[in-house]
């Protein structure tokens, strides 16, 4: 997958070939010397589902649901969806251009009949002609799927290299991490089938500035403007627009929400069950909030222990299609908390995702190590700078820390050993009230507190 | 001005200024030109160059200067800027090439790409010529093609002459913006007065040109047909795809051509754009009529329009399916395909589908019968009985308010610093601000060192000039600096009660004497227990805190006694309409007026202005800018006098007002009638906080006093334009009736008046009530029934009847007014009569 603002380079353009029977998805070649990655070649059980699902993922990648003033003149180029194969299933993912919506199409093993060449993650080229061809795919059209460049270059005898310059894929990497953390905390709140799904999506206003609340009532759901028990929020209903074309193919809809934030708009995930496939749209708490800036991972990234074991966890996660923090802990002799933090560390570089239906993490093969954490999380890097400069001093009770920077200081009040419940007097915290992750001062204070506790334990020995 | 440029100025006035300037550049030489470049660029708008000449007189010198700028350009950006500066078209591609080549410039290959960056320039033809001659790279920017569309000139002639240009058509068919740009170009051209024999349609607009070129074989017609269909199938608003529809009409495809693109036309049925679906339906109908489409292919795709929300395409689709239902071999498949129509939002679509399903339901097998029963859950309750399916009971009512608020205790020192940080960023809620004020009045009695240590983390931000720009943030910053020991001047004048209060707190901090905050609410709605308020007043020396006392009097359950304390002489001078305080070291001069009882009155629309008033008896009190408030104490101040922010600033300010006048929400709501009406017709955006939403939210919150106007506002909001506001209105009406004991007549009465005066649209109100009927049918029935006699003559009244019918189907028989019975017996098939008949039937037979 392209990172750091590289240029996508495809061995050929994705297209529908072989007289419309083979959908060839061209994969990104990270290095000219490396053979083009090929993930799958075979048939799909429900061509209409796969085609509509791919179009939905591509639509999200092409959509911008929030446009700040500063972006009106500067449009971000379209980024291509990412495909991940674990050797049994395929997952296609994308983020909207505002990074506030994440789409994922999961194709389970029964949907795919053919050969996998191994696990991997890369971008796939989704171009206008391919989108047009996918739109024409009907339920009865037999469809073969080739994820890789070989078939395209061989079948079309067209060796034309396709290049696209996409400047901001790092936002996607950060978004992968944040959605993983979020999804692992989401719980199913609403489950609808058939008419109930349609009625709910039909009753949502197309536009609404304020958050709407959706609550389960019997076999249907009701949309209200104020929160109620068990309700999930949705800000910017147009952001789940990509679900609509798949409505006629869906068996059920499950809406996942957070248990911990009743009464406040929060991120939600909308999952359509399409048989042996699922389309999941995860939407941020507000249209103006992109996942890449949520800062939900930072609390785990301050755990030095988790960073230390991240590579071991990575190796273990890569061996199996699904894993959980509770299952990982005993395998490595770690507590579940450390295992969870380690998974978050991996997620911060996009190497771990979360499957809501399975309730477990899955692996992505990305060429990013833990050394990228600081680059991707400037708040973390700045907090480390504060710690290194000795800017953090604690009161006698150990709850309040003074974090100095230049000619001023801020006071951090901790509620425990982690960033949870911590507050700071800095303007950034005042603006976001901790909803977009901890500020650099809180991170620095927690890190120092952890170091102090470790030193006390060490001296006790 | 350099002598060379003096010479250039003179050459600019010659008959051939461009050629003269090019010769001049050669004579000056590259090295000197590079030295002169900055001076040339700066010269354009200088008087030294213009010399009071008119624009007409400057045409030659301007062109000469552009050539000089071009010839002296080092970079492609400078070259592009030189051409952008050039207003006319005197500089040709040959001139540009000469300027570049004679001076060894290396920017020429990149020039077209750079020129494209300026969306508004007119240099596409120049760039194209450079590309055509092989002197420049082909631009990759999509804007190049957009400029091609608008700047090509005679479309047909240009494309006929240039094969390479014709090939470019296929590139721009890949752009998502093509439909929009083509539409913007063609639509005005089609309507233009330029349609003369000298400018035939093919030269004026693209779709005519492309069709003509396809006709003569210069453009691949098959490819054009396919590309047009692909554009039409794009998931985009009609404005972006309508050009493709027009292009398709222009192509006037034969049945063979349509048959060759069957897959694309079937894909149009899956479009979310009703007009694109209609194009697909027309083609599919033609194919079916000509026996060129297999029924199974059609039936596979035929359910898609039934999942949409458009009535016309759904009805057309049902009509097409009706033909297949008559054929035994396809009956079951067609019936299965038809079932989604039973869950369509539109009742007419449901009725049409139901008619067909009911006709064939007896003849189908058990499997399909089960599917029908499942699909029937999507039917409106009043229609379910026709399939012998009992209407489901109404879904349980969702209790829309869960957060019961409790009044938090006083802020401790650390928590105060945290809230003060929020106030500096304008993030604190009204009650938090009061709690911070209470803490400040305590902390100011601490030793100075302790105060300073406490607020030190905030000092940097408090000193930021950007913070001081807004009133409350600036005041907070000042208080923090005072607590830190800074010496700041204070004003002794205030025009609003809110300003007076803030001024008092400022002065208290400055004096450093701790005392209770008299106006501190004791409940989360902002109200104060009267005894507590009186106790605080007694604890404060005489003459201190008149502003706080006024606010406390407004907030207290009974604040009349508060204003009678010695030393606080709040004098109501009715004659002079001024409220004055005496015995305190500052003056206050807020406006006031005589008492008025504000009753719940329905806003009326003024025919001449379209704005709303709230009844003649209070009309003169509610002119914008001078509305009135009655406090619990009987003190009257104008809304503008409350402050501290300017009146009408938006939702935050309204919240502050509600906590300042917790017992008199109507006093806030009524003066805002004009603004509420404004909000009703507006889609709220991030930049326009809706006052209407804030008022509805306030009325829906537990523990908030609701005045007579809340029900009026809720009735108005049922017809708001923004769907989110209508949802809020439904919630609010439900809470008012169910939890706050408001009589349903208080909603129905104003709603009837608003509807008959056409102040709200019946269709919007009906939509709101139809949504509410699923969970609270009794409420909907009780609201709509009393409306009936007065609204039957209104446009879209049938939709209100339909909403009532669904409510009655769920709640049981109801007595429908005689006017509806009379309507139902009339001859005719208008929607209103049909709806009346259905209502009468359902009201008699409902379970």
PDB file of C-alpha atoms in Angstrom, chain A residues 128-129 132 136, chain B residues 168-176 178-179 182 210 219-234 240-241 243-245 247-248 251 253 261 264-265 268:
ATOM      1  CA  UNK A 128     -14.322   5.086 -14.117  1.00  0.00           C
ATOM      2  CA  UNK A 129     -14.600   2.363 -16.804  1.00  0.00           C
ATOM      3  CA  UNK A 132     -19.296   1.599 -15.242  1.00  0.00           C
ATOM      4  CA  UNK A 136     -23.871  -3.290 -15.276  1.00  0.00           C
TER       5      UNK A 136
ATOM      6  CA  UNK B 168      -9.786  13.686 -26.624  1.00  0.00           C
ATOM      7  CA  UNK B 169     -13.543  13.471 -26.275  1.00  0.00           C
ATOM      8  CA  UNK B 170     -13.177  10.012 -24.767  1.00  0.00           C
ATOM      9  CA  UNK B 171     -10.795  11.280 -22.118  1.00  0.00           C
ATOM     10  CA  UNK B 172     -13.184  13.856 -20.879  1.00  0.00           C
ATOM     11  CA  UNK B 173     -16.035  11.377 -20.826  1.00  0.00           C
ATOM     12  CA  UNK B 174     -14.083   9.836 -17.924  1.00  0.00           C
ATOM     13  CA  UNK B 175     -14.537  12.948 -15.817  1.00  0.00           C
ATOM     14  CA  UNK B 176     -17.269  12.999 -13.168  1.00  0.00           C
ATOM     15  CA  UNK B 178     -18.317  16.399 -17.547  1.00  0.00           C
ATOM     16  CA  UNK B 179     -22.101  16.363 -17.235  1.00  0.00           C
ATOM     17  CA  UNK B 182     -21.414  20.334 -20.532  1.00  0.00           C
ATOM     18  CA  UNK B 210     -21.338  15.108 -31.193  1.00  0.00           C
ATOM     19  CA  UNK B 219     -17.133  10.017 -33.997  1.00  0.00           C
ATOM     20  CA  UNK B 220     -17.758   6.401 -33.044  1.00  0.00           C
ATOM     21  CA  UNK B 221     -21.515   6.365 -32.446  1.00  0.00           C
ATOM     22  CA  UNK B 222     -21.460   3.077 -30.503  1.00  0.00           C
ATOM     23  CA  UNK B 223     -18.800   4.386 -28.200  1.00  0.00           C
ATOM     24  CA  UNK B 224     -20.621   7.672 -27.772  1.00  0.00           C
ATOM     25  CA  UNK B 225     -23.845   5.849 -26.938  1.00  0.00           C
ATOM     26  CA  UNK B 226     -22.105   3.693 -24.327  1.00  0.00           C
ATOM     27  CA  UNK B 227     -20.226   6.606 -22.765  1.00  0.00           C
ATOM     28  CA  UNK B 228     -23.451   8.613 -22.541  1.00  0.00           C
ATOM     29  CA  UNK B 229     -25.232   5.758 -20.805  1.00  0.00           C
ATOM     30  CA  UNK B 230     -22.337   5.374 -18.366  1.00  0.00           C
ATOM     31  CA  UNK B 231     -22.571   9.045 -17.494  1.00  0.00           C
ATOM     32  CA  UNK B 232     -26.311   8.793 -17.014  1.00  0.00           C
ATOM     33  CA  UNK B 233     -25.884   5.843 -14.648  1.00  0.00           C
ATOM     34  CA  UNK B 234     -23.529   7.852 -12.437  1.00  0.00           C
ATOM     35  CA  UNK B 240     -24.703  16.632 -12.992  1.00  0.00           C
ATOM     36  CA  UNK B 241     -26.186  14.019 -15.287  1.00  0.00           C
ATOM     37  CA  UNK B 243     -26.737  16.586 -20.058  1.00  0.00           C
ATOM     38  CA  UNK B 244     -26.304  12.849 -20.688  1.00  0.00           C
ATOM     39  CA  UNK B 245     -30.073  12.510 -20.850  1.00  0.00           C
ATOM     40  CA  UNK B 247     -27.333  13.688 -25.349  1.00  0.00           C
ATOM     41  CA  UNK B 248     -29.201  10.400 -25.404  1.00  0.00           C
ATOM     42  CA  UNK B 251     -28.717  10.430 -30.476  1.00  0.00           C
ATOM     43  CA  UNK B 253     -31.033   5.515 -30.825  1.00  0.00           C
ATOM     44  CA  UNK B 261     -26.636  -1.888 -24.686  1.00  0.00           C
ATOM     45  CA  UNK B 264     -26.504  -0.520 -19.484  1.00  0.00           C
ATOM     46  CA  UNK B 265     -30.195   0.267 -19.759  1.00  0.00           C
ATOM     47  CA  UNK B 268     -30.204   2.510 -15.230  1.00  0.00           C
TER      48      UNK B 268
END
